[in-house]
PDB file of C-alpha atoms and ligand atoms in Angstrom:
ATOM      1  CA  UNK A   1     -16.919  18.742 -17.912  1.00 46.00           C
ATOM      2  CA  UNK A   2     -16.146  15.733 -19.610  1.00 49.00           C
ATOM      3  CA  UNK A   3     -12.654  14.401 -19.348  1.00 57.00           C
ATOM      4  CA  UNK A   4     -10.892  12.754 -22.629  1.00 84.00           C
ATOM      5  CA  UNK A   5      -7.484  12.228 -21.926  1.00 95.00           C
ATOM      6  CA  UNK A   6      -6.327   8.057 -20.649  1.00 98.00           C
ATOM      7  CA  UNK A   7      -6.266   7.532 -16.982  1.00 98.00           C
ATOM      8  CA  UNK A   8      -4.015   5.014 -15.847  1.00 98.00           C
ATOM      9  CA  UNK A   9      -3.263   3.582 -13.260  1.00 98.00           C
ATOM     10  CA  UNK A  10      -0.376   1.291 -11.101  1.00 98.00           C
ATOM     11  CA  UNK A  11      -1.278  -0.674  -7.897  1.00 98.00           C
ATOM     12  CA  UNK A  12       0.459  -3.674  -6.257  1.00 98.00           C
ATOM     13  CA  UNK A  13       2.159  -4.306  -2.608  1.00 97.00           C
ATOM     14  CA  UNK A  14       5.652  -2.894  -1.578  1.00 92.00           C
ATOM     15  CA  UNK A  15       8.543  -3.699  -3.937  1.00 92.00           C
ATOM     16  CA  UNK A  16       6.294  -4.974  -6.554  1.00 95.00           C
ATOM     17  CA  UNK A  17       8.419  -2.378  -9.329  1.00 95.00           C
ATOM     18  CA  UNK A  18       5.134  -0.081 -10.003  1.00 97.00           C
ATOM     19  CA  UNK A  19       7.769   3.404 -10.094  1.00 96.00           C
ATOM     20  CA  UNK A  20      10.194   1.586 -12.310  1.00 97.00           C
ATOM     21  CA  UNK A  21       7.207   0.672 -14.813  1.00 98.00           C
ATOM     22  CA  UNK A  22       5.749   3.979 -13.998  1.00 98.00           C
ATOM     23  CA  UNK A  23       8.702   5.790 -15.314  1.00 98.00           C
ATOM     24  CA  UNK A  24       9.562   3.562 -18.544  1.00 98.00           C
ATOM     25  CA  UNK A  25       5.420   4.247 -19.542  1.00 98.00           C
ATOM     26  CA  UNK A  26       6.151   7.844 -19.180  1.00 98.00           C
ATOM     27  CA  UNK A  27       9.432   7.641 -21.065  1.00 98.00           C
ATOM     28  CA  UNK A  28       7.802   5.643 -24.023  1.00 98.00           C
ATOM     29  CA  UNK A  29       4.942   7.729 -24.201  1.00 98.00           C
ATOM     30  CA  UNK A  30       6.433  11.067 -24.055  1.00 98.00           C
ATOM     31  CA  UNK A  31       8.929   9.296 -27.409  1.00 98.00           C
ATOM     32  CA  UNK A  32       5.667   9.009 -28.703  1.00 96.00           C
ATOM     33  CA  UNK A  33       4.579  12.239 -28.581  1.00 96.00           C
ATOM     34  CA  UNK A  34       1.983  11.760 -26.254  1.00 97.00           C
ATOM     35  CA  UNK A  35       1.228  14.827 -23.480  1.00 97.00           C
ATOM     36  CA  UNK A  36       1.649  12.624 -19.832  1.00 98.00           C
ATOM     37  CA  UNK A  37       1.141  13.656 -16.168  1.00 98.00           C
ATOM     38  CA  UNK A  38       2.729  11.180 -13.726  1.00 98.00           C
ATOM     39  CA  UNK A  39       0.952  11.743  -9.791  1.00 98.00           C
ATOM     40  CA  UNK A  40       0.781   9.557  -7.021  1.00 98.00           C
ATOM     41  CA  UNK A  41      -1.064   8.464  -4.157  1.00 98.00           C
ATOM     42  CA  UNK A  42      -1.444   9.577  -1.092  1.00 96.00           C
ATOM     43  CA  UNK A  43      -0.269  12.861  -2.560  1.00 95.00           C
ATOM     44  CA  UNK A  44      -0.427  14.785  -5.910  1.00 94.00           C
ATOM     45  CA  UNK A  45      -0.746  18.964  -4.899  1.00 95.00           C
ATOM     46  CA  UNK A  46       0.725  20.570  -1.851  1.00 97.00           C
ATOM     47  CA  UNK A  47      -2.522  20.276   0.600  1.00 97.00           C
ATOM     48  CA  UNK A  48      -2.408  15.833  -0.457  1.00 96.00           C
ATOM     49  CA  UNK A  49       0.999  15.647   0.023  1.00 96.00           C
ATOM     50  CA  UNK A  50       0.759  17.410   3.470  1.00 97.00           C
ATOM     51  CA  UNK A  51      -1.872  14.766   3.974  1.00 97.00           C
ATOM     52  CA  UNK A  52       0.536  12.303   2.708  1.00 97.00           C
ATOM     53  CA  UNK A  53       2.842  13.287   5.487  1.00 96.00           C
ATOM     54  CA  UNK A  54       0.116  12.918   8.607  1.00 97.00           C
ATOM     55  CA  UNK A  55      -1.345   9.335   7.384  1.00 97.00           C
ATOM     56  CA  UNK A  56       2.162   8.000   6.848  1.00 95.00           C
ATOM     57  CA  UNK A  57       3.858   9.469   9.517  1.00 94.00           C
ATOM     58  CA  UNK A  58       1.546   8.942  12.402  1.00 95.00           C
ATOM     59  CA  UNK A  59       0.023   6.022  14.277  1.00 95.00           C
ATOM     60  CA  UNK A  60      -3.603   6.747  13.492  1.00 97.00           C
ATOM     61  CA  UNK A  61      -6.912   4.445  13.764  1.00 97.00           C
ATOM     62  CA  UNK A  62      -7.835   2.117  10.593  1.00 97.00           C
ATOM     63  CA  UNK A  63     -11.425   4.478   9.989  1.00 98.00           C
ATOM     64  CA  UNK A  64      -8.909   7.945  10.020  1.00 98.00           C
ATOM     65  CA  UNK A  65      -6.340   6.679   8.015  1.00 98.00           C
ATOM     66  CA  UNK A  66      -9.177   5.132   5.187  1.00 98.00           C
ATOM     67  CA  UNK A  67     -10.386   8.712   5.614  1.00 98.00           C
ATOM     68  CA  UNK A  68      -6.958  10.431   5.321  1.00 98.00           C
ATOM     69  CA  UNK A  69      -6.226   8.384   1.811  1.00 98.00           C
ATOM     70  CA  UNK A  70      -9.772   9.135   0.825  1.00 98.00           C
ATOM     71  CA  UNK A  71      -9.456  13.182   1.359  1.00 98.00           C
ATOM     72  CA  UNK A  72      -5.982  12.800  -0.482  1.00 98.00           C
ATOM     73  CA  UNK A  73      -7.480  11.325  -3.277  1.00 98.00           C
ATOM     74  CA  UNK A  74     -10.193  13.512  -3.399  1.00 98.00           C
ATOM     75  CA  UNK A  75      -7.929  17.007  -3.668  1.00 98.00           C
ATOM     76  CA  UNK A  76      -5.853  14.836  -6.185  1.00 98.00           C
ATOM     77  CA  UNK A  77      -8.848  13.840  -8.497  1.00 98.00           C
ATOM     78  CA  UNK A  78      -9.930  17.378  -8.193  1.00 98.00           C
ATOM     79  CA  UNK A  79      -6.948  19.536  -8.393  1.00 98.00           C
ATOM     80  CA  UNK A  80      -4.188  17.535 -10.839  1.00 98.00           C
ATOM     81  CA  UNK A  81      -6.162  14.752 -12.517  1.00 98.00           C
ATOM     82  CA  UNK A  82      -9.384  15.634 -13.743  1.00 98.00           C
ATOM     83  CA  UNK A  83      -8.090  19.185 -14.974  1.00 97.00           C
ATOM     84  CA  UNK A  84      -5.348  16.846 -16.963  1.00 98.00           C
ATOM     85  CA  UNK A  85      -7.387  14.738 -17.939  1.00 98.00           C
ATOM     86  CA  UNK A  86      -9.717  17.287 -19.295  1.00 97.00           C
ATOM     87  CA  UNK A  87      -6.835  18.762 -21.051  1.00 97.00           C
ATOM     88  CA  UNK A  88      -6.696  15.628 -23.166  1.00 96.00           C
ATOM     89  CA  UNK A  89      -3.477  14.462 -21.483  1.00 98.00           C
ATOM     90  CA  UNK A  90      -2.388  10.964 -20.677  1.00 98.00           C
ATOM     91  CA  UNK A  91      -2.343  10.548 -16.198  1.00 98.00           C
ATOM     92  CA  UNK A  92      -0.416   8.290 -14.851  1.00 98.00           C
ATOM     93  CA  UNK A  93      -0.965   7.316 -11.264  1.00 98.00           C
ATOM     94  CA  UNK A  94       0.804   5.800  -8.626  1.00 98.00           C
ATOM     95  CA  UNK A  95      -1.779   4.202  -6.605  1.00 98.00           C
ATOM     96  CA  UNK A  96      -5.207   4.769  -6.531  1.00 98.00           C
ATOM     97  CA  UNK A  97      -9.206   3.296  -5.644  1.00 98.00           C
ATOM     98  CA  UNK A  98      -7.732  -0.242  -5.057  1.00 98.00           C
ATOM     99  CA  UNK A  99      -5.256   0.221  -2.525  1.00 98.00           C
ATOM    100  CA  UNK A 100      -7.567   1.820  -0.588  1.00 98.00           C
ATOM    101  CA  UNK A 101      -9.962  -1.512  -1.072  1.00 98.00           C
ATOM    102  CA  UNK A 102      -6.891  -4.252  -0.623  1.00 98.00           C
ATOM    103  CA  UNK A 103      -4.975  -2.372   2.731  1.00 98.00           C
ATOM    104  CA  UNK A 104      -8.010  -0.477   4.354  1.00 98.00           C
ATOM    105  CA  UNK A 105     -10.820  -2.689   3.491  1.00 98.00           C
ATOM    106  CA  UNK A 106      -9.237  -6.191   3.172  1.00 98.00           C
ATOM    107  CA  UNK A 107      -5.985  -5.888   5.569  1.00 98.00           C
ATOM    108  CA  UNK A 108      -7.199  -3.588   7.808  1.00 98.00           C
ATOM    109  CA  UNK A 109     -11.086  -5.009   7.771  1.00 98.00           C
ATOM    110  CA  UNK A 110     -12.775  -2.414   7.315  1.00 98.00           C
ATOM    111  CA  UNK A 111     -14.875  -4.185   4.354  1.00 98.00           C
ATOM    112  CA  UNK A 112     -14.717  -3.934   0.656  1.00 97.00           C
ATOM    113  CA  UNK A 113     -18.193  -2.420   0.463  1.00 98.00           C
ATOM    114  CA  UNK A 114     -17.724   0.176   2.811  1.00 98.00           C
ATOM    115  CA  UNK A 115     -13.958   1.431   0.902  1.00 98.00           C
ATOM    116  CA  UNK A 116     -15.376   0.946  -2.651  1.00 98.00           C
ATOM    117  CA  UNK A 117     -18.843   3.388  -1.735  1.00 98.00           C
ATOM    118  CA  UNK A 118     -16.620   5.921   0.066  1.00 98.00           C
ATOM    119  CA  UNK A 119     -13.778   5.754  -3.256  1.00 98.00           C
ATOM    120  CA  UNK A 120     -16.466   6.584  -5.122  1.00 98.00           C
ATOM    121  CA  UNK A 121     -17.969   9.615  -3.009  1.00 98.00           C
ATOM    122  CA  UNK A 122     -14.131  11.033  -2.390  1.00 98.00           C
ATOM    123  CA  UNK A 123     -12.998  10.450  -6.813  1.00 98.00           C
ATOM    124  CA  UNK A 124     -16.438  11.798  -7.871  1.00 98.00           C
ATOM    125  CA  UNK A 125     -17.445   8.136  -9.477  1.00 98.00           C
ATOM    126  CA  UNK A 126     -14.396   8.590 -11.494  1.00 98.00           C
ATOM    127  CA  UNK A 127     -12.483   5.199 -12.435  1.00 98.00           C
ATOM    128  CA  UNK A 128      -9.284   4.304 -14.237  1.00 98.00           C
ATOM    129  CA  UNK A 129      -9.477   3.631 -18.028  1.00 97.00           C
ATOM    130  CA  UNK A 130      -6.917   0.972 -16.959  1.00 98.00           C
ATOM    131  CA  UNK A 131      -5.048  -0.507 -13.785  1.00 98.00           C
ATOM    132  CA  UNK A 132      -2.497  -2.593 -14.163  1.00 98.00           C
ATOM    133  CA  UNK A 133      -1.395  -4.807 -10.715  1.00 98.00           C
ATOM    134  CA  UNK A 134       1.657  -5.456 -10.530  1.00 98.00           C
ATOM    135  CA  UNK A 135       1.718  -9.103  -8.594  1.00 98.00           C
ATOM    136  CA  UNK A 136       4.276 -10.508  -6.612  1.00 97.00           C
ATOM    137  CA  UNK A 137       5.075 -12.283  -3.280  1.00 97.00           C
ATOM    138  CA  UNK A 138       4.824  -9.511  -0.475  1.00 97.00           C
ATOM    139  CA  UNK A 139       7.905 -11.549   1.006  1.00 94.00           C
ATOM    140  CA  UNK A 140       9.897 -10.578  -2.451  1.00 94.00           C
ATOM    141  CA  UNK A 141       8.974  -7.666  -2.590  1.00 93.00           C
ATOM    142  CA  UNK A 142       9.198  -6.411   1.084  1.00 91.00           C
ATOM    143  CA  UNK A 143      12.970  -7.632   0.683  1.00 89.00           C
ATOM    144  CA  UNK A 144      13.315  -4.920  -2.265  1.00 86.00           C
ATOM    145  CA  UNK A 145      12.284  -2.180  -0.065  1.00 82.00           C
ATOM    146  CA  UNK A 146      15.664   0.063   2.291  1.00 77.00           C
ATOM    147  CA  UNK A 147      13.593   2.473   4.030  1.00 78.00           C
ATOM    148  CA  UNK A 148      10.234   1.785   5.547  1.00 80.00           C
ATOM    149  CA  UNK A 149       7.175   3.672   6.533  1.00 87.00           C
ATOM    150  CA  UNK A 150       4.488   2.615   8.636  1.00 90.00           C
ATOM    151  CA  UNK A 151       2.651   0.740   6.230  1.00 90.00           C
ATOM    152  CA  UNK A 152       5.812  -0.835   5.213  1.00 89.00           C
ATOM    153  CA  UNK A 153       6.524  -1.974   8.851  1.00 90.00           C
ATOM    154  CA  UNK A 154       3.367  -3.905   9.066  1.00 94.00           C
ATOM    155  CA  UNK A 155       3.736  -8.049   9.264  1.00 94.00           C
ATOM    156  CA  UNK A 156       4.095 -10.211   6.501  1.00 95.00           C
ATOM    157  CA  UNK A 157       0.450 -11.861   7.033  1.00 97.00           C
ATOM    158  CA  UNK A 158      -0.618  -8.351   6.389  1.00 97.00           C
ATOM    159  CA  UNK A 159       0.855  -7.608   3.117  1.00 97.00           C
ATOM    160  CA  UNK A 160      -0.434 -11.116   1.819  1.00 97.00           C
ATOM    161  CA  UNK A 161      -3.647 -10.025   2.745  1.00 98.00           C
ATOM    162  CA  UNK A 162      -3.173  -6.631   1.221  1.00 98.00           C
ATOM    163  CA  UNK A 163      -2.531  -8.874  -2.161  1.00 98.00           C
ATOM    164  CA  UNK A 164      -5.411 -11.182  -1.838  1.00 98.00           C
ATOM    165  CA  UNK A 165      -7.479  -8.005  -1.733  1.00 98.00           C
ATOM    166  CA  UNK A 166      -6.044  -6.530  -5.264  1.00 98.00           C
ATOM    167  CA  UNK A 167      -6.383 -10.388  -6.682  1.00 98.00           C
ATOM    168  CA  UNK A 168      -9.451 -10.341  -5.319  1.00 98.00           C
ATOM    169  CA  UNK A 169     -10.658  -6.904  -6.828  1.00 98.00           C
ATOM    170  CA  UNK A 170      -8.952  -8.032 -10.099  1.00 98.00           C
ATOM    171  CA  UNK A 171     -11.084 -10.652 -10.350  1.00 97.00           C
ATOM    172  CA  UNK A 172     -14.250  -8.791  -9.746  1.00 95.00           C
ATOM    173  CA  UNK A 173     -12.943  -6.000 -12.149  1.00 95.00           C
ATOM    174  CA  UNK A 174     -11.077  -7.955 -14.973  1.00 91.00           C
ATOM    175  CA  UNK A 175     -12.165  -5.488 -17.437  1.00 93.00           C
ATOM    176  CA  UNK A 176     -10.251  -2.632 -15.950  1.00 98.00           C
ATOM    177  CA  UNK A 177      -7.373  -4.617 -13.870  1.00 98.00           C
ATOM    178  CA  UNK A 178      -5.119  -5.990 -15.801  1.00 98.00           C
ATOM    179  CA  UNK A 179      -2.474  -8.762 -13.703  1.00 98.00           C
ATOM    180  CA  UNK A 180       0.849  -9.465 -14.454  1.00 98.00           C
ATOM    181  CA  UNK A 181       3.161 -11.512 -12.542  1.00 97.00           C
ATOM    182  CA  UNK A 182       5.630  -8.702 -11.281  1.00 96.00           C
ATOM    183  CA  UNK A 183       8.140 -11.582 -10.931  1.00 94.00           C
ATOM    184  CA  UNK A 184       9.128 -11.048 -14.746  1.00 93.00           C
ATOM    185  CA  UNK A 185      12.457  -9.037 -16.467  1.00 96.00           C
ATOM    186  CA  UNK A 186      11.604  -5.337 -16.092  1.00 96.00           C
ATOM    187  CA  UNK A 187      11.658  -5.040 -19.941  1.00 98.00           C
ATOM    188  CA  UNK A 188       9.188  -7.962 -20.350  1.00 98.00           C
ATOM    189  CA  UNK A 189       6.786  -6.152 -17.965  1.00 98.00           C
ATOM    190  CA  UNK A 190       6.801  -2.588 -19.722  1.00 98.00           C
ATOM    191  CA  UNK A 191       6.745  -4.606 -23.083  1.00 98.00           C
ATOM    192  CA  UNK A 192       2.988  -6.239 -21.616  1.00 98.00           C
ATOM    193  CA  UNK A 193       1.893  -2.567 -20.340  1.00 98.00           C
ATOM    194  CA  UNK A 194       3.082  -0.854 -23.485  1.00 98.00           C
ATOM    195  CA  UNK A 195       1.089  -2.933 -25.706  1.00 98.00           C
ATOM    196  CA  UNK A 196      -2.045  -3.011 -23.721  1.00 98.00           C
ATOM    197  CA  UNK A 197      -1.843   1.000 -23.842  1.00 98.00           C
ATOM    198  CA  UNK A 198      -1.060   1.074 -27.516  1.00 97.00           C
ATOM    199  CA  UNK A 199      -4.227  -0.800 -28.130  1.00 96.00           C
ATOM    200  CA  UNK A 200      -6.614   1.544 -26.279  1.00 96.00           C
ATOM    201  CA  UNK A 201      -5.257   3.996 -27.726  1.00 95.00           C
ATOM    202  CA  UNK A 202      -5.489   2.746 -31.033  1.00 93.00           C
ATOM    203  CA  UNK A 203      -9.049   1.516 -30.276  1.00 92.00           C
ATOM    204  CA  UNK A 204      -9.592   5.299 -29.709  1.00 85.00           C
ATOM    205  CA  UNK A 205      -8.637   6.960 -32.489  1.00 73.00           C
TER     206      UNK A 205
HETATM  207  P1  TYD B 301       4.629   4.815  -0.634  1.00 53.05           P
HETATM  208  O1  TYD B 301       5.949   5.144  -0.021  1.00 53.05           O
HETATM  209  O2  TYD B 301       4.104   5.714  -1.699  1.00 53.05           O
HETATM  210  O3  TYD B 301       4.652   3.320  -1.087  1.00 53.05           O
HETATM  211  P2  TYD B 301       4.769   2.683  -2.537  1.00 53.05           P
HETATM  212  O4  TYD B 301       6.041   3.216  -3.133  1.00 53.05           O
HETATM  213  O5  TYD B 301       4.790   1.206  -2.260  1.00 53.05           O
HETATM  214  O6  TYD B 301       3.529   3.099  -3.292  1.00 53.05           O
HETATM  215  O7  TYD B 301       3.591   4.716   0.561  1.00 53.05           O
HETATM  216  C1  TYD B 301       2.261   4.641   0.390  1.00 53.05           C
HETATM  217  C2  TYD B 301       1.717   3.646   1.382  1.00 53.05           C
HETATM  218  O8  TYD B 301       0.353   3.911   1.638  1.00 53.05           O
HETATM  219  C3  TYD B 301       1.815   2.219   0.890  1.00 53.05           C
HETATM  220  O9  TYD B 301       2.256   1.390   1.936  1.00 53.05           O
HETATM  221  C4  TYD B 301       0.392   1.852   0.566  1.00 53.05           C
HETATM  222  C5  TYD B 301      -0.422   2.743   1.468  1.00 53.05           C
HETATM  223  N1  TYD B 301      -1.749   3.122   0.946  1.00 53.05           N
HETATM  224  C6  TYD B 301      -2.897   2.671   1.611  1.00 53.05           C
HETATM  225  O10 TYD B 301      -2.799   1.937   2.601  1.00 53.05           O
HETATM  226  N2  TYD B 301      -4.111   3.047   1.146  1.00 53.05           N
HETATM  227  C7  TYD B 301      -4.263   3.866   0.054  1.00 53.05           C
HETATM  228  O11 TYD B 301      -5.405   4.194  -0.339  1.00 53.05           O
HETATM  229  C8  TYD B 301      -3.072   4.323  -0.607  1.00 53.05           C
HETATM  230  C9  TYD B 301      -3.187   5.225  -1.802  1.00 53.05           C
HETATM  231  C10 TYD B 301      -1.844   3.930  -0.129  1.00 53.05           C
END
C-alpha cells in the first residue's frame, strides 16, 4: 500500500534539543489541525521498546547492537509508522536511518555502506520526506544531558565523530537533511522547522 501521510524526522547527538523541537512541531501542528503521531527510536510498540531496553542497557558488540537498532526499526516502520502513514497522518520521529549511519557506521566503524544497505533492508526502502539535524558541539550538548545511558557514556572523540557522520550524510543527502545550527533560541529553531514543513505541505496540496 502506498503511504500519503509526511514522514518526518529528528536526528542530532545528545543534548542537541531534538524532544523539545519534537514536541513544539507536534503542538503547532495539532493547532493546525493536522492528524500527528510522535515515535521514537530505538522503540515505538511494545516488542521495539523491549529491544530498546537490551541494546541500551547491555554491553553488546558494535555488529549486535547495529543489528538490535536495525530490528527496532524494522517492527517500528512496520507496526506504528507505515500504518500511520498510510492513514494519511503526519509521523514524527525521534531518530531514525541516520543515526544508525553516524554512531554504528561512522563512530563505531562499521562503514557507511554496510549501515545504509542494511537501513534499507530493515525500513523496507522507506525514507523520510524530511530530516532535520539538529547540529551542535557534542561537548554542549553532552553538558545538557543528567542521566546517561551507555551510548551517552561513550568519550567525547566519539560523539564528534558521531556528528561528522550526520554532517557528513547531510551533505550527501541535502535534499532530505535539512541542518540547523542547534546552538540557536529554541523559538528561532521551531520557527526554521515550522516553515520548512509548511512549505511541503503547501507544495502538496
Ligand atoms: P535516547 O535516550 O533515546 O537518546 P536521545 O534522547 O539522545 O535520542 O537513546 C538512544 C541512544 O541510541 C542514543 O545515544 C543514540 C543511540 N542510537 C544509535 O546508536 N543508533 C541508532 O540507530 C539509534 C536509533 C540510536
Amino acid at each position: 500500500m502506498v503511504a500519503t501521510g509526511l514522514f518526518i524526522t529528528f536526528e542530532g547527538v545528545e543534548g542537541s534539543g531534538k524532544t523539545t523541537q519534537i514536541e513544539m512541531l507536534r503542538k503547532w501542528l495539532l493547532a493546525a489541525g493536522h492528524s500527528v503521531l510522535v515515535t521514537r527510536e530505538p522503540g515505538g510498540d511494545p516488542a521495539a521498546e523491549a529491544i530498546r531496553n537490551i541494546v541500551l542497557e547491555n554491553d553488546v558488540a558494535p555488529r549486535t547492537e547495529l543489528l538490535l537498532f536495525l530490528a527496532s526499526r524494522a517492527q517500528n516502520v512496520e507496526t506504528v509508522i507505515l500504518p500511520a502513514l498510510t492513514a494519511g497522518k503526519i509521523v514524527i520521529c525521534d531518530r531514525f536511518i541516520d543515526s544508525s549511519v553516524a554512531y554504528q557506521g561512522f563512530a563505531r566503524g562499521i562503514g557507511r555502506d554496510t549501515v545504509a544497505a542494511l537501513n534499507e533492508f530493515a525500513t523496507g526502502a522507506l525514507y523520510p520526506d524530511i530530516t532535520f539535524l539538529l547540529d551542535i558541539d557534542p561537548a554542549i550538548g553532552l553538558a545538557r544531558q543528567a542521566d546517561r545511558n551507555r551510548m551517552e557514556a561513550e568519550s567525547l572523540t566519539f560523539h564528534q565523530t558521531v556528528r561528522k557522520g550526520f554532517l557528513t550524510e547531510a551533505e550527501n543527502s541535502s535534499g532530505r537533511i535539512c541542518v540547523l545550527n542547534a546552538s540557536g533560541s529554541f523559538a528561532d529553531i521551531h520557527f526554521s522547522i515550522a516553515n520548512r514543513v509548511l512549505k511541503i505541505l503547501e507544495s502538496r496540496v
